[in-house]
Short mmCIF file of C-alpha atoms in Angstrom, two decimals:
data_model
loop_
_atom_site.label_atom_id
_atom_site.label_comp_id
_atom_site.label_asym_id
_atom_site.label_seq_id
_atom_site.Cartn_x
_atom_site.Cartn_y
_atom_site.Cartn_z
CA UNK Q 16 72.61 110.75 108.34
CA UNK Q 17 72.34 108.69 111.55
CA UNK Q 18 76.10 108.71 111.79
CA UNK Q 19 76.17 112.50 111.53
CA UNK Q 20 73.61 112.90 114.29
CA UNK Q 21 75.59 110.61 116.61
CA UNK Q 22 78.77 112.59 116.10
CA UNK Q 23 77.05 115.90 116.71
CA UNK Q 24 75.45 114.56 119.89
CA UNK Q 25 78.74 113.34 121.28
CA UNK Q 26 80.42 116.64 120.42
CA UNK Q 27 77.66 118.49 122.30
CA UNK Q 28 77.98 116.22 125.34
CA UNK Q 29 81.75 116.74 125.47
CA UNK Q 30 81.21 120.48 125.08
CA UNK Q 31 78.75 120.58 127.97
CA UNK Q 32 81.17 118.83 130.32
CA UNK Q 33 83.92 121.34 129.48
CA UNK Q 34 81.46 124.23 129.84
CA UNK Q 35 80.55 123.01 133.34
CA UNK Q 36 84.27 123.07 134.23
CA UNK Q 37 84.62 126.61 132.89
CA UNK Q 38 81.67 127.72 135.01
CA UNK Q 39 83.12 126.07 138.13
CA UNK Q 40 86.50 127.79 137.61
CA UNK Q 41 84.88 131.18 137.24
CA UNK Q 42 82.63 130.67 140.26
CA UNK Q 43 85.66 129.83 142.39
CA UNK Q 44 86.97 133.28 141.48
CA UNK Q 45 83.66 135.10 142.08
CA UNK Q 46 83.14 135.88 138.41
CA UNK Q 47 79.84 136.50 136.63
CA UNK Q 48 80.19 135.01 133.13
CA UNK Q 49 78.06 136.17 130.20
CA UNK Q 50 77.65 134.76 126.70
CA UNK Q 51 76.61 137.49 124.25
CA UNK Q 52 75.12 136.43 120.93
CA UNK Q 53 73.51 138.25 118.02
CA UNK Q 54 73.63 138.72 114.28
CA UNK Q 55 76.82 140.23 112.81
CA UNK Q 56 76.88 143.99 113.12
CA UNK Q 57 74.21 144.39 115.78
CA UNK Q 58 76.60 146.28 118.03
CA UNK Q 59 78.03 143.76 120.51
CA UNK Q 60 81.54 145.22 120.60
CA UNK Q 61 80.36 148.84 120.63
CA UNK Q 62 78.00 148.12 123.54
CA UNK Q 63 80.84 146.53 125.52
CA UNK Q 64 83.22 149.40 124.69
CA UNK Q 65 80.71 151.93 126.00
CA UNK Q 66 79.30 150.04 128.99
CA UNK Q 67 82.00 147.91 130.61
CA UNK Q 68 84.05 150.93 131.77
CA UNK Q 69 80.91 152.02 133.69
CA UNK Q 70 80.76 148.77 135.69
CA UNK Q 71 83.45 149.92 138.10
CA UNK Q 72 87.15 149.16 137.66
CA UNK Q 73 87.47 148.23 133.96
CA UNK Q 74 90.52 146.12 134.85
CA UNK Q 75 88.15 143.74 136.67
CA UNK Q 76 86.39 142.94 133.35
CA UNK Q 77 87.68 140.68 130.63
CA UNK Q 78 86.19 139.94 127.25
CA UNK Q 79 86.80 136.78 125.24
CA UNK Q 80 85.87 137.75 121.72
CA UNK Q 81 85.14 135.28 118.95
CA UNK Q 82 85.52 136.07 115.26
CA UNK Q 83 86.36 134.02 112.19
CA UNK Q 84 89.23 136.36 111.37
CA UNK Q 85 91.00 139.55 112.51
CA UNK Q 86 91.84 140.92 115.97
CA UNK Q 87 89.92 144.15 115.40
CA UNK Q 88 87.35 143.65 118.14
CA UNK Q 89 89.92 142.75 120.81
CA UNK Q 90 91.94 145.85 119.85
CA UNK Q 91 88.85 148.05 120.20
CA UNK Q 92 88.07 146.60 123.64
CA UNK Q 93 91.67 146.98 124.85
CA UNK Q 94 91.47 150.63 123.83
CA UNK Q 95 88.39 150.92 126.08
CA UNK Q 96 90.52 149.78 129.02
CA UNK Q 97 89.20 146.23 129.50
CA UNK Q 98 91.21 143.07 129.05
CA UNK Q 99 90.42 141.34 125.80
CA UNK Q 100 91.39 138.00 124.32
CA UNK Q 101 90.65 137.37 120.64
CA UNK Q 102 89.63 133.86 119.67
CA UNK Q 103 89.73 133.28 115.89
CA UNK Q 104 87.49 130.42 114.82
CA UNK Q 105 88.65 130.20 111.19
CA UNK Q 106 85.53 128.80 109.53
CA UNK Q 107 83.73 128.05 112.80
CA UNK Q 108 80.32 129.67 113.15
CA UNK Q 109 80.29 129.73 116.98
CA UNK Q 110 82.58 129.50 120.00
CA UNK Q 111 82.82 126.22 121.86
CA UNK Q 112 83.67 125.52 125.49
CA UNK Q 113 87.22 124.34 124.72
CA UNK Q 114 88.06 127.64 123.05
CA UNK Q 115 86.74 129.45 126.12
CA UNK Q 116 88.89 127.25 128.40
CA UNK Q 117 91.96 128.33 126.46
CA UNK Q 118 90.89 131.95 126.75
CA UNK Q 119 90.41 131.61 130.51
CA UNK Q 120 93.89 130.03 130.78
CA UNK Q 121 95.37 133.30 129.55
CA UNK Q 122 93.67 135.38 132.27
CA UNK Q 123 94.27 135.86 136.01
CA UNK Q 124 90.75 134.92 137.07
CA UNK Q 125 91.23 136.02 140.70
CA UNK Q 126 91.64 139.61 139.49
CA UNK Q 127 88.28 139.61 137.66
CA UNK Q 128 84.60 140.16 138.53
CA UNK Q 129 83.11 139.82 135.04
CA UNK Q 130 84.01 137.68 132.03
CA UNK Q 131 82.05 138.55 128.92
CA UNK Q 132 82.20 136.06 126.08
CA UNK Q 133 81.36 137.81 122.82
CA UNK Q 134 80.30 135.04 120.49
CA UNK Q 135 80.71 134.92 116.71
CA UNK Q 136 78.07 137.09 115.01
CA UNK Q 137 75.47 134.49 114.06
CA UNK Q 138 71.80 133.98 114.94
CA UNK Q 139 71.84 130.19 114.61
CA UNK Q 140 74.96 128.23 115.55
CA UNK Q 141 75.92 129.77 118.93
CA UNK Q 142 72.48 128.91 120.37
CA UNK Q 143 73.29 125.22 120.89
CA UNK Q 144 76.61 125.60 122.72
CA UNK Q 145 76.99 126.18 126.45
CA UNK Q 146 80.32 127.95 127.03
CA UNK Q 147 80.22 127.99 130.83
CA UNK Q 148 78.28 131.22 131.16
CA UNK Q 149 75.82 132.06 133.92
CA UNK Q 150 73.62 134.23 131.76
CA UNK Q 151 72.96 134.51 128.08
CA UNK Q 152 72.60 137.97 126.57
CA UNK Q 153 70.97 138.34 123.16
CA UNK Q 154 71.08 141.51 121.08
CA UNK Q 155 68.59 142.52 118.40
CA UNK Q 156 69.38 145.70 116.49
CA UNK Q 157 66.69 147.90 114.98
CA UNK Q 158 68.06 147.71 111.39
CA UNK Q 159 67.54 143.93 111.41
CA UNK Q 160 63.75 144.30 111.59
CA UNK Q 161 61.13 143.14 114.09
CA UNK Q 162 60.64 139.80 112.35
CA UNK Q 163 63.92 138.30 113.60
CA UNK Q 164 62.40 137.17 116.91
CA UNK Q 165 59.88 134.93 115.16
CA UNK Q 166 62.43 133.76 112.59
CA UNK Q 167 65.20 132.81 115.04
CA UNK Q 168 63.37 131.41 118.09
CA UNK Q 169 66.27 129.13 119.06
CA UNK Q 170 68.36 132.25 119.74
CA UNK Q 171 65.80 134.25 121.69
CA UNK Q 172 64.17 131.42 123.67
CA UNK Q 173 67.14 130.75 126.02
CA UNK Q 174 68.02 134.45 126.48
CA UNK Q 175 68.27 135.76 130.06
CA UNK Q 176 68.17 139.36 128.90
CA UNK Q 177 67.40 140.86 125.49
CA UNK Q 178 68.89 144.18 124.45
CA UNK Q 179 67.32 146.10 121.60
CA UNK Q 180 70.32 148.03 120.23
CA UNK Q 181 70.53 151.10 117.97
CA UNK Q 182 67.18 152.39 119.28
CA UNK Q 183 68.27 155.86 118.15
CA UNK Q 184 67.51 154.57 114.63
CA UNK Q 185 64.06 153.14 115.50
CA UNK Q 186 62.13 156.12 114.20
CA UNK Q 187 63.94 156.51 110.87
CA UNK Q 188 63.68 152.74 110.32
CA UNK Q 189 60.03 152.63 111.44
CA UNK Q 190 61.00 149.80 113.79
CA UNK Q 191 58.28 148.85 116.27
CA UNK Q 192 59.65 147.64 119.62
CA UNK Q 193 56.07 146.64 120.50
CA UNK Q 194 55.94 144.13 117.62
CA UNK Q 195 59.25 142.60 118.72
CA UNK Q 196 58.04 142.43 122.33
CA UNK Q 197 54.76 140.84 121.27
CA UNK Q 198 56.63 138.12 119.33
CA UNK Q 199 58.96 137.61 122.30
CA UNK Q 200 56.01 136.95 124.60
CA UNK Q 201 55.27 133.81 122.57
CA UNK Q 202 58.64 132.23 123.31
CA UNK Q 203 60.31 133.92 126.30
CA UNK Q 204 58.45 135.63 129.11
CA UNK Q 205 61.24 135.76 131.68
CA UNK Q 206 63.98 137.84 129.98
CA UNK Q 207 63.94 141.59 130.61
CA UNK Q 208 63.85 143.65 127.39
CA UNK Q 209 66.10 146.70 127.53
CA UNK Q 210 66.18 149.33 124.78
CA UNK Q 211 69.68 150.77 124.38
CA UNK Q 212 71.71 153.07 122.18
CA UNK Q 213 75.49 153.04 122.42
CA UNK Q 214 75.41 156.29 120.46
CA UNK Q 215 73.10 158.35 122.71
CA UNK Q 216 73.61 156.38 125.93
CA UNK Q 217 69.91 155.54 126.25
CA UNK Q 218 69.33 152.48 128.44
CA UNK Q 219 73.01 151.87 129.20
CA UNK Q 220 72.40 152.51 132.91
CA UNK Q 221 69.62 149.89 132.95
CA UNK Q 222 71.95 147.36 131.37
CA UNK Q 223 74.71 148.14 133.88
CA UNK Q 224 72.19 147.87 136.75
CA UNK Q 225 71.06 144.48 135.45
CA UNK Q 226 74.67 143.24 135.35
CA UNK Q 227 75.41 144.42 138.88
CA UNK Q 228 72.17 142.94 140.27
CA UNK Q 229 72.80 139.57 138.64
CA UNK Q 230 76.35 139.41 140.03
CA UNK Q 231 75.13 140.48 143.48
CA UNK Q 232 72.52 137.72 143.36
CA UNK Q 233 75.14 135.14 142.45
CA UNK Q 234 77.66 136.26 145.09
CA UNK Q 235 75.77 137.90 147.99
CA UNK Q 236 78.07 140.13 150.07
CA UNK S 25 87.87 114.96 115.70
CA UNK S 26 89.09 113.07 112.62
CA UNK S 27 85.78 111.24 112.52
CA UNK S 28 83.88 114.53 112.54
CA UNK S 29 85.89 115.92 109.63
CA UNK S 30 85.28 112.79 107.55
CA UNK S 31 81.55 113.00 108.03
CA UNK S 32 81.45 116.65 107.08
CA UNK S 33 83.50 115.98 103.95
CA UNK S 34 81.19 113.21 102.78
CA UNK S 35 78.14 115.38 103.42
CA UNK S 36 79.71 118.15 101.32
CA UNK S 37 80.54 115.76 98.47
CA UNK S 38 76.98 114.43 98.42
CA UNK S 39 75.68 118.00 98.49
CA UNK S 40 77.86 119.02 95.54
CA UNK S 41 76.57 116.15 93.39
CA UNK S 42 72.96 117.12 94.08
CA UNK S 43 73.78 120.79 93.43
CA UNK S 44 75.21 119.86 90.02
CA UNK S 45 71.93 118.09 89.21
CA UNK S 46 69.93 121.15 90.28
CA UNK S 47 72.06 123.34 88.00
CA UNK S 48 71.61 120.95 85.06
CA UNK S 49 67.81 120.93 85.51
CA UNK S 50 67.66 124.71 85.58
CA UNK S 51 69.93 125.07 82.56
CA UNK S 52 67.68 122.72 80.57
CA UNK S 53 64.89 125.23 81.23
CA UNK S 54 66.98 128.32 80.41
CA UNK S 55 66.99 129.56 84.00
CA UNK S 56 69.60 131.78 85.66
CA UNK S 57 69.92 130.60 89.28
CA UNK S 58 71.21 132.85 92.04
CA UNK S 59 72.16 132.09 95.64
CA UNK S 60 71.75 135.18 97.83
CA UNK S 61 73.51 135.20 101.19
CA UNK S 62 74.02 137.79 103.93
CA UNK S 63 73.62 138.45 107.63
CA UNK S 64 70.08 138.40 109.02
CA UNK S 65 68.26 141.66 108.40
CA UNK S 66 70.49 143.05 105.68
CA UNK S 67 67.55 143.41 103.34
CA UNK S 68 67.49 140.34 101.08
CA UNK S 69 63.71 139.98 100.97
CA UNK S 70 63.07 143.71 100.62
CA UNK S 71 65.55 143.94 97.73
CA UNK S 72 63.82 141.06 95.94
CA UNK S 73 60.36 142.55 96.58
CA UNK S 74 61.44 145.84 95.02
CA UNK S 75 63.61 144.60 92.18
CA UNK S 76 62.25 141.33 90.79
CA UNK S 77 59.05 142.93 89.42
CA UNK S 78 61.35 145.20 87.35
CA UNK S 79 63.03 142.25 85.63
CA UNK S 80 60.17 141.82 83.19
CA UNK S 81 57.27 139.45 83.76
CA UNK S 82 57.32 138.76 87.52
CA UNK S 83 55.63 135.42 86.88
CA UNK S 84 58.86 134.27 85.20
CA UNK S 85 60.74 134.67 88.53
CA UNK S 86 60.59 132.30 91.45
CA UNK S 87 62.20 132.62 94.86
CA UNK S 88 63.08 129.72 97.13
CA UNK S 89 63.41 131.30 100.54
CA UNK S 90 65.14 129.66 103.48
CA UNK S 91 64.37 130.49 107.11
CA UNK S 92 64.52 128.52 110.34
CA UNK S 93 60.86 129.31 111.03
CA UNK S 94 57.85 131.21 109.65
CA UNK S 95 56.53 131.75 106.13
CA UNK S 96 56.71 135.55 106.40
CA UNK S 97 59.27 136.08 103.65
CA UNK S 98 57.46 133.87 101.14
CA UNK S 99 54.22 135.72 101.87
CA UNK S 100 55.92 139.09 101.28
CA UNK S 101 57.36 137.89 97.97
CA UNK S 102 54.03 136.45 96.79
CA UNK S 103 52.48 139.84 97.51
CA UNK S 104 55.11 141.35 95.19
CA UNK S 105 53.82 139.12 92.40
CA UNK S 106 56.64 136.58 92.16
CA UNK S 107 56.33 132.89 92.92
CA UNK S 108 57.80 131.99 96.28
CA UNK S 109 58.45 128.71 98.04
CA UNK S 110 59.32 128.81 101.74
CA UNK S 111 61.86 126.27 102.99
CA UNK S 112 61.97 126.01 106.79
CA UNK S 113 65.27 124.62 108.03
CA UNK S 114 64.28 124.19 111.71
CA UNK S 115 67.67 124.52 113.40
CA UNK S 116 69.66 124.46 110.16
CA UNK S 117 71.92 127.46 109.60
CA UNK S 118 71.99 127.21 105.79
CA UNK S 119 70.13 125.70 102.86
CA UNK S 120 71.48 122.55 101.25
CA UNK S 121 71.13 121.25 97.70
CA UNK S 122 68.53 118.61 98.64
CA UNK S 123 66.21 121.25 100.06
CA UNK S 124 66.59 123.20 96.83
CA UNK S 125 65.77 120.08 94.79
CA UNK S 126 62.50 119.76 96.70
CA UNK S 127 61.78 123.43 96.10
CA UNK S 128 62.42 123.04 92.36
CA UNK S 129 60.09 120.01 92.28
CA UNK S 130 57.24 122.29 93.28
CA UNK S 131 57.82 124.69 90.38
CA UNK S 132 57.14 124.52 86.63
CA UNK S 133 60.71 125.26 85.56
CA UNK S 134 59.82 125.71 81.88
CA UNK S 135 57.78 128.78 82.80
CA UNK S 136 60.70 130.51 84.56
CA UNK S 137 63.70 132.64 83.56
CA UNK S 138 65.12 133.31 87.04
CA UNK S 139 65.27 131.26 90.23
CA UNK S 140 66.53 133.20 93.21
CA UNK S 141 67.50 131.16 96.26
CA UNK S 142 67.38 133.37 99.33
CA UNK S 143 69.57 131.59 101.86
CA UNK S 144 69.18 131.61 105.65
CA UNK S 145 70.49 134.87 107.13
CA UNK S 146 73.97 133.88 108.24
CA UNK S 147 77.47 135.07 107.31
CA UNK S 148 79.21 131.75 107.96
CA UNK S 149 77.37 128.50 107.22
CA UNK S 150 75.88 129.13 103.76
CA UNK S 151 79.33 129.87 102.31
CA UNK S 152 80.36 126.20 102.09
CA UNK S 153 77.29 124.84 100.31
CA UNK S 154 76.74 124.88 96.56
CA UNK S 155 72.98 124.83 95.91
CA UNK S 156 73.13 124.59 92.12
CA UNK S 157 73.34 128.33 91.50
CA UNK S 158 75.17 129.99 88.62
CA UNK S 159 76.08 133.10 90.56
CA UNK S 160 76.44 133.95 94.20
CA UNK S 161 75.12 137.28 95.40
CA UNK S 162 76.33 138.64 98.75
CA UNK S 163 74.69 141.55 100.57
CA UNK S 164 76.37 143.81 103.12
CA UNK S 165 74.16 146.40 104.79
CA UNK S 166 75.49 149.71 106.05
CA UNK S 167 74.30 149.20 109.68
CA UNK S 168 76.52 146.10 109.95
CA UNK S 169 79.69 148.18 109.66
CA UNK S 170 82.61 148.19 107.22
CA UNK S 171 84.58 145.60 109.20
CA UNK S 172 82.39 142.65 108.15
CA UNK S 173 84.31 142.13 104.90
CA UNK S 174 87.56 141.47 106.79
CA UNK S 175 85.81 139.44 109.47
CA UNK S 176 83.84 137.12 107.17
CA UNK S 177 86.17 136.51 104.20
CA UNK S 178 84.69 133.06 103.46
CA UNK S 179 81.41 134.78 102.60
CA UNK S 180 82.78 137.59 100.43
CA UNK S 181 85.56 135.71 98.66
CA UNK S 182 83.32 133.54 96.42
CA UNK S 183 80.80 136.34 95.69
CA UNK S 184 80.05 137.08 92.02
CA UNK S 185 78.42 140.41 92.89
CA UNK S 186 78.35 142.36 96.14
CA UNK S 187 75.46 144.66 96.96
CA UNK S 188 75.89 147.32 99.62
CA UNK S 189 72.32 147.70 100.88
CA UNK S 190 70.65 150.49 102.87
CA UNK S 191 73.04 153.10 101.42
CA UNK S 192 70.44 155.72 102.28
CA UNK S 193 71.64 155.24 105.88
CA UNK S 194 75.38 155.51 105.07
CA UNK S 195 75.67 159.14 106.09
CA UNK S 196 73.82 158.90 109.41
CA UNK S 197 75.80 155.75 110.26
CA UNK S 198 79.11 157.25 109.09
CA UNK S 199 79.60 154.14 106.99
CA UNK S 200 82.48 154.38 104.54
CA UNK S 201 81.92 152.41 101.31
CA UNK S 202 85.57 153.14 100.46
CA UNK S 203 86.79 151.21 103.51
CA UNK S 204 84.61 148.23 102.61
CA UNK S 205 85.84 148.38 99.01
CA UNK S 206 89.45 148.57 100.12
CA UNK S 207 89.03 145.45 102.30
CA UNK S 208 87.26 143.69 99.42
CA UNK S 209 90.22 144.32 97.13
CA UNK S 210 92.29 142.05 99.38
CA UNK S 211 90.06 139.04 98.84
CA UNK S 212 87.87 139.50 95.76
CA UNK S 213 88.76 141.65 92.77
CA UNK S 214 86.29 140.23 90.26
CA UNK S 215 82.87 140.93 91.83
CA UNK S 216 81.16 144.20 90.91
CA UNK S 217 80.22 146.30 93.95
CA UNK S 218 76.80 147.94 93.62
CA UNK S 219 75.45 150.42 96.17
CA UNK S 220 71.68 150.10 96.51
CA UNK S 221 68.78 151.35 98.56
CA UNK S 222 65.46 149.53 98.40
CA UNK S 223 63.96 152.60 100.09
CA UNK S 224 65.10 155.31 97.65
CA UNK S 225 65.62 153.08 94.61
CA UNK S 226 69.30 154.03 94.28
CA UNK S 227 71.27 151.42 92.33
CA UNK S 228 68.32 149.13 91.70
CA UNK S 229 68.62 149.68 87.93
CA UNK S 230 72.31 148.67 88.04
CA UNK S 231 71.40 145.48 89.87
CA UNK S 232 68.65 144.67 87.35
CA UNK S 233 71.05 145.38 84.45
CA UNK S 234 73.61 143.02 86.01
CA UNK S 235 71.00 140.26 86.29
CA UNK S 236 69.85 140.67 82.69
CA UNK S 237 73.43 140.76 81.37
CA UNK S 238 74.41 137.62 83.26
CA UNK S 239 71.38 135.71 81.97
CA UNK S 240 72.02 136.96 78.42
CA UNK S 241 75.63 135.75 78.71
CA UNK S 242 74.49 132.31 79.87
CA UNK S 243 71.80 131.91 77.18
CA UNK S 244 72.75 134.00 74.12
CA UNK S 245 69.73 134.70 71.92
#
């Protein structure tokens, strides 16, 4: 078991060095980079489809999208007018910094303001891997239940913003945002909590405003 | 990278040997063992709360429930009258056979007919680990979307039964069971597909009948 731990540690160290390079490359181009993580099916791709075109020129956004298989998500995002690069991980349960480097190689970074890295749908594995992002975005969807915050603290603790998605279903599901918020207070007091619905549009403006403010803070005019 | 692969292979081999021992122990006691996997929040615990008491004497069922943190699921299951043992994995994204061995040690196996292992909510990591189960149960919930079958084939391919949960929400979510079934046909033609709702009770009888039939096949009277 000691041997396993050593290998994992060295993999993480190598990953962090590559992530730092990714971040430096994107900063040189004035890009805000985001790493979006959540359970499968919580609405990452749908949120990006609906919101990125509202950020300004959709051509100045690119999404690197991680999935074990298929190019479905990249196709959906291309149809929404943003640039999208699909990264298939095979059996891998998270993206790593090297995969992101390859994705960045395929883009003209100077033409971009935002790079959104949509991680593999998974509440555990992506948490440990820096990809070179500036901010980490975590989604919780109402059908998953309020208890996920307490059950997956390693995901929610490092979040810079938490989006409660599918709030249009909160009533029918008897989901209590207050319970989720109360659990969040135990582990993360700094991340804003934004309730959104990609279906009704609720909260999408707040999410867009957050993105713009964070980029403006990183690159003051 | 070669080193990493070797370590993972030896861990898997060790796991498989321990899983085989777990299976042998449970067979000596006439137990049907199930390994239930799905995304977080797809309704594993709720399904077990609602259905296990219908299997006969709830005291003859035990659930080993894996979560990173908290004992919430075990408490819910105990309240439903079944025996429950919580296994906290810390940062671990799946249960392994050794953890199951420890869980079995805490139970009087002779007094049980069913052991249900509720894996950590995760569509990737649990797929590779035999825990000593006889059958693998995979849940897909309607809010996750039809595309999960194609995107997570390593989860659905080895399933012995697939339960579509939260079907009461299918209409409002415009979820198409036919699309999911059509994708399933590409990778798994042997697993029955049962549509269930723990809220309305739809399909619960079919699931119970499946469980009873499988145990009867394993231990003919």
